[in-house]
């Protein structure tokens, strides 16, 4: 999908320099003697929030709009290997999605979100798992977006948030409730 640059609004999603971004500041100059609006945007990368870009273009330019998907993963376990110092090192995070499919995320060193996920998992499921933590899980909120690589688009993801949630079990309803029904008067 593409959008005319003069129609981009603050909090709008656009591709700048091949990266999926959200518009933080949008300013438009008046049409000049050639009749075109000049657009000036300050955007923030969706997958790498510490990166910001400036983009200036004519108002008639068409800009790509990234495809964005958000979903949650529940961490099942951590895969660890011994490093050269015989210390256990996390190599992968094993998780499950909403459809019950297993997802394996390669551990990224120097990534605060991955380190936060491992720390929260170890706090919940350490050597001595307490009764209070038995019903709790680590949830990774994932944002996935298209990124331009040459002339192709590929999918990249980032962990948007790491949280702890309580396991939910689906209960069968008794059928005698009034939920969803209205009485006519």
mmCIF file of C-alpha atoms in Angstrom:
data_model
loop_
_atom_site.group_PDB
_atom_site.id
_atom_site.type_symbol
_atom_site.label_atom_id
_atom_site.label_comp_id
_atom_site.label_asym_id
_atom_site.label_seq_id
_atom_site.Cartn_x
_atom_site.Cartn_y
_atom_site.Cartn_z
ATOM 1 C CA UNK A 1 0.000 0.000 0.000
ATOM 2 C CA UNK A 2 1.040 3.558 -0.637
ATOM 3 C CA UNK A 3 -0.121 6.957 0.578
ATOM 4 C CA UNK A 4 0.402 10.464 -0.753
ATOM 5 C CA UNK A 5 2.863 12.234 1.554
ATOM 6 C CA UNK A 6 0.613 15.285 1.998
ATOM 7 C CA UNK A 7 -1.991 12.997 3.652
ATOM 8 C CA UNK A 8 0.325 11.577 6.355
ATOM 9 C CA UNK A 9 -0.738 12.470 9.879
ATOM 10 C CA UNK A 10 0.955 12.295 13.271
ATOM 11 C CA UNK A 11 0.925 8.667 14.536
ATOM 12 C CA UNK A 12 0.535 7.487 10.923
ATOM 13 C CA UNK A 13 2.635 4.495 9.818
ATOM 14 C CA UNK A 14 5.052 4.965 6.877
ATOM 15 C CA UNK A 15 8.180 3.413 5.388
ATOM 16 C CA UNK A 16 11.228 5.699 5.566
ATOM 17 C CA UNK A 17 14.627 4.464 4.338
ATOM 18 C CA UNK A 18 13.135 0.982 4.044
ATOM 19 C CA UNK A 19 12.130 0.852 7.729
ATOM 20 C CA UNK A 20 8.624 0.777 9.246
ATOM 21 C CA UNK A 21 8.118 4.018 11.165
ATOM 22 C CA UNK A 22 5.507 6.020 13.036
ATOM 23 C CA UNK A 23 5.218 9.744 12.318
ATOM 24 C CA UNK A 24 5.977 11.887 15.381
ATOM 25 C CA UNK A 25 5.996 15.371 13.798
ATOM 26 C CA UNK A 26 4.490 16.367 10.447
ATOM 27 C CA UNK A 27 4.802 19.855 8.994
ATOM 28 C CA UNK A 28 3.726 21.144 5.606
ATOM 29 C CA UNK A 29 4.995 24.269 3.829
ATOM 30 C CA UNK A 30 2.658 26.338 1.655
ATOM 31 C CA UNK A 31 2.645 25.640 -2.067
ATOM 32 C CA UNK A 32 5.414 27.555 -3.805
ATOM 33 C CA UNK A 33 5.631 28.925 -7.321
ATOM 34 C CA UNK A 34 5.693 25.371 -8.715
ATOM 35 C CA UNK A 35 2.440 24.549 -6.908
ATOM 36 C CA UNK A 36 3.549 21.692 -4.649
ATOM 37 C CA UNK A 37 3.446 21.410 -0.866
ATOM 38 C CA UNK A 38 6.751 20.562 0.826
ATOM 39 C CA UNK A 39 6.348 17.908 3.558
ATOM 40 C CA UNK A 40 8.742 17.511 6.471
ATOM 41 C CA UNK A 41 8.439 14.484 8.788
ATOM 42 C CA UNK A 42 10.204 13.334 11.934
ATOM 43 C CA UNK A 43 9.580 9.593 12.282
ATOM 44 C CA UNK A 44 10.551 6.913 14.796
ATOM 45 C CA UNK A 45 11.426 3.336 13.813
ATOM 46 C CA UNK A 46 8.778 0.872 15.068
ATOM 47 C CA UNK A 47 11.198 -2.053 15.499
ATOM 48 C CA UNK A 48 14.155 -0.049 16.815
ATOM 49 C CA UNK A 49 12.585 2.763 18.889
ATOM 50 C CA UNK A 50 15.935 4.458 19.541
ATOM 51 C CA UNK A 51 16.241 5.297 15.799
ATOM 52 C CA UNK A 52 14.659 8.481 14.447
ATOM 53 C CA UNK A 53 14.709 9.754 10.879
ATOM 54 C CA UNK A 54 13.985 13.062 9.151
ATOM 55 C CA UNK A 55 12.196 12.863 5.790
ATOM 56 C CA UNK A 56 11.525 15.791 3.435
ATOM 57 C CA UNK A 57 9.592 15.353 0.175
ATOM 58 C CA UNK A 58 7.082 17.022 -2.157
ATOM 59 C CA UNK A 59 3.431 16.602 -1.190
ATOM 60 C CA UNK A 60 2.616 14.619 -4.340
ATOM 61 C CA UNK A 61 5.170 11.851 -3.580
ATOM 62 C CA UNK A 62 3.765 8.413 -2.803
ATOM 63 C CA UNK A 63 5.199 6.710 0.314
ATOM 64 C CA UNK A 64 4.929 3.010 1.181
ATOM 65 C CA UNK A 65 2.844 2.000 4.204
ATOM 66 C CA UNK A 66 4.228 -0.974 6.177
ATOM 67 C CA UNK A 67 2.176 -4.020 7.050
ATOM 68 C CA UNK A 68 2.102 -4.366 10.841
ATOM 69 C CA UNK A 69 0.978 -7.312 12.960
ATOM 70 C CA UNK A 70 0.839 -7.401 16.759
ATOM 71 C CA UNK A 71 0.423 -10.567 18.813
ATOM 72 C CA UNK A 72 1.335 -12.148 22.163
ATOM 73 C CA UNK A 73 3.556 -15.142 22.868
ATOM 74 C CA UNK A 74 3.659 -17.109 26.129
ATOM 75 C CA UNK A 75 7.143 -18.243 27.150
ATOM 76 C CA UNK A 76 7.269 -22.014 27.725
ATOM 77 C CA UNK A 77 10.973 -22.494 28.408
ATOM 78 C CA UNK A 78 14.510 -21.299 27.783
ATOM 79 C CA UNK A 79 17.105 -23.314 25.907
ATOM 80 C CA UNK A 80 20.516 -22.990 27.476
ATOM 81 C CA UNK A 81 23.988 -24.176 26.504
ATOM 82 C CA UNK A 82 27.309 -24.116 28.299
ATOM 83 C CA UNK A 83 29.701 -21.415 27.173
ATOM 84 C CA UNK A 84 33.531 -21.621 27.256
ATOM 85 C CA UNK A 85 33.536 -20.774 30.985
ATOM 86 C CA UNK A 86 31.118 -23.646 31.733
ATOM 87 C CA UNK A 87 28.356 -21.153 32.545
ATOM 88 C CA UNK A 88 24.824 -21.692 31.287
ATOM 89 C CA UNK A 89 23.923 -19.221 28.556
ATOM 90 C CA UNK A 90 20.447 -18.748 27.066
ATOM 91 C CA UNK A 91 20.425 -19.385 23.307
ATOM 92 C CA UNK A 92 16.699 -19.529 22.514
ATOM 93 C CA UNK A 93 13.336 -18.639 23.991
ATOM 94 C CA UNK A 94 10.659 -21.265 23.352
ATOM 95 C CA UNK A 95 7.167 -19.795 23.285
ATOM 96 C CA UNK A 96 3.652 -20.593 22.142
ATOM 97 C CA UNK A 97 1.276 -18.352 20.183
ATOM 98 C CA UNK A 98 -2.504 -17.948 20.436
ATOM 99 C CA UNK A 99 -3.067 -20.868 18.025
ATOM 100 C CA UNK A 100 -0.938 -23.245 20.109
ATOM 101 C CA UNK A 101 1.944 -23.224 17.611
ATOM 102 C CA UNK A 102 5.441 -23.400 19.076
ATOM 103 C CA UNK A 103 7.677 -20.454 18.215
ATOM 104 C CA UNK A 104 11.447 -20.399 18.797
ATOM 105 C CA UNK A 105 13.070 -16.982 19.168
ATOM 106 C CA UNK A 106 16.875 -16.870 18.910
ATOM 107 C CA UNK A 107 18.214 -14.967 21.925
ATOM 108 C CA UNK A 108 19.638 -11.550 21.042
ATOM 109 C CA UNK A 109 22.430 -10.415 23.349
ATOM 110 C CA UNK A 110 22.494 -6.723 24.275
ATOM 111 C CA UNK A 111 18.724 -6.539 23.700
ATOM 112 C CA UNK A 112 16.996 -5.251 26.844
ATOM 113 C CA UNK A 113 13.641 -6.865 26.007
ATOM 114 C CA UNK A 114 15.175 -10.348 25.651
ATOM 115 C CA UNK A 115 17.156 -9.929 28.873
ATOM 116 C CA UNK A 116 14.018 -8.712 30.671
ATOM 117 C CA UNK A 117 12.090 -11.777 29.421
ATOM 118 C CA UNK A 118 14.808 -14.157 30.681
ATOM 119 C CA UNK A 119 14.990 -12.378 34.060
ATOM 120 C CA UNK A 120 11.205 -12.512 34.551
ATOM 121 C CA UNK A 121 11.134 -16.185 33.495
ATOM 122 C CA UNK A 122 13.890 -17.048 35.995
ATOM 123 C CA UNK A 123 12.088 -15.086 38.753
ATOM 124 C CA UNK A 124 8.875 -17.031 38.133
ATOM 125 C CA UNK A 125 10.310 -20.471 37.382
ATOM 126 C CA UNK A 126 13.594 -20.533 39.279
ATOM 127 C CA UNK A 127 14.908 -23.526 41.213
ATOM 128 C CA UNK A 128 12.116 -23.246 43.771
ATOM 129 C CA UNK A 129 8.831 -22.512 42.034
ATOM 130 C CA UNK A 130 6.405 -21.146 44.633
ATOM 131 C CA UNK A 131 2.661 -21.789 44.718
ATOM 132 C CA UNK A 132 2.004 -18.091 44.020
ATOM 133 C CA UNK A 133 3.889 -18.295 40.717
ATOM 134 C CA UNK A 134 2.411 -21.594 39.553
ATOM 135 C CA UNK A 135 -0.424 -19.881 37.644
ATOM 136 C CA UNK A 136 1.719 -17.072 36.208
ATOM 137 C CA UNK A 137 3.394 -16.879 32.797
ATOM 138 C CA UNK A 138 5.733 -14.503 30.983
ATOM 139 C CA UNK A 139 4.013 -12.853 28.025
ATOM 140 C CA UNK A 140 5.942 -11.287 25.143
ATOM 141 C CA UNK A 141 4.010 -8.667 23.161
ATOM 142 C CA UNK A 142 5.448 -8.850 19.652
ATOM 143 C CA UNK A 143 5.268 -6.278 16.879
ATOM 144 C CA UNK A 144 6.080 -7.571 13.415
ATOM 145 C CA UNK A 145 6.408 -5.350 10.330
ATOM 146 C CA UNK A 146 7.610 -5.370 6.742
ATOM 147 C CA UNK A 147 11.119 -4.052 6.061
ATOM 148 C CA UNK A 148 12.555 -3.271 2.630
ATOM 149 C CA UNK A 149 15.601 -5.309 1.595
ATOM 150 C CA UNK A 150 16.571 -4.151 -1.869
ATOM 151 C CA UNK A 151 13.415 -4.452 -3.962
ATOM 152 C CA UNK A 152 11.817 -7.078 -1.709
ATOM 153 C CA UNK A 153 10.005 -6.782 1.588
ATOM 154 C CA UNK A 154 10.769 -9.140 4.464
ATOM 155 C CA UNK A 155 9.230 -9.502 7.926
ATOM 156 C CA UNK A 156 11.144 -8.422 11.040
ATOM 157 C CA UNK A 157 9.937 -8.502 14.635
ATOM 158 C CA UNK A 158 10.692 -6.856 17.947
ATOM 159 C CA UNK A 159 9.516 -7.461 21.488
ATOM 160 C CA UNK A 160 7.367 -4.465 22.303
ATOM 161 C CA UNK A 161 6.675 -5.340 25.954
ATOM 162 C CA UNK A 162 7.420 -8.116 28.471
ATOM 163 C CA UNK A 163 4.809 -8.744 31.143
ATOM 164 C CA UNK A 164 3.664 -11.328 33.652
ATOM 165 C CA UNK A 165 0.101 -12.612 33.387
ATOM 166 C CA UNK A 166 -2.070 -15.186 35.098
ATOM 167 C CA UNK A 167 -2.911 -18.350 33.168
ATOM 168 C CA UNK A 168 -6.523 -18.412 32.080
ATOM 169 C CA UNK A 169 -8.555 -21.554 31.692
ATOM 170 C CA UNK A 170 -11.694 -21.625 29.616
ATOM 171 C CA UNK A 171 -14.747 -22.570 31.654
ATOM 172 C CA UNK A 172 -17.849 -24.093 30.152
ATOM 173 C CA UNK A 173 -20.847 -21.903 30.732
ATOM 174 C CA UNK A 174 -23.880 -23.345 32.472
ATOM 175 C CA UNK A 175 -26.227 -21.940 29.840
ATOM 176 C CA UNK A 176 -28.651 -20.540 32.402
ATOM 177 C CA UNK A 177 -27.271 -17.014 32.422
ATOM 178 C CA UNK A 178 -28.813 -13.890 30.933
ATOM 179 C CA UNK A 179 -25.667 -12.845 29.135
ATOM 180 C CA UNK A 180 -26.286 -11.651 25.597
ATOM 181 C CA UNK A 181 -30.097 -11.667 25.833
ATOM 182 C CA UNK A 182 -32.365 -8.661 26.196
ATOM 183 C CA UNK A 183 -35.957 -8.602 27.313
ATOM 184 C CA UNK A 184 -38.483 -6.613 25.389
ATOM 185 C CA UNK A 185 -40.750 -4.425 27.441
#
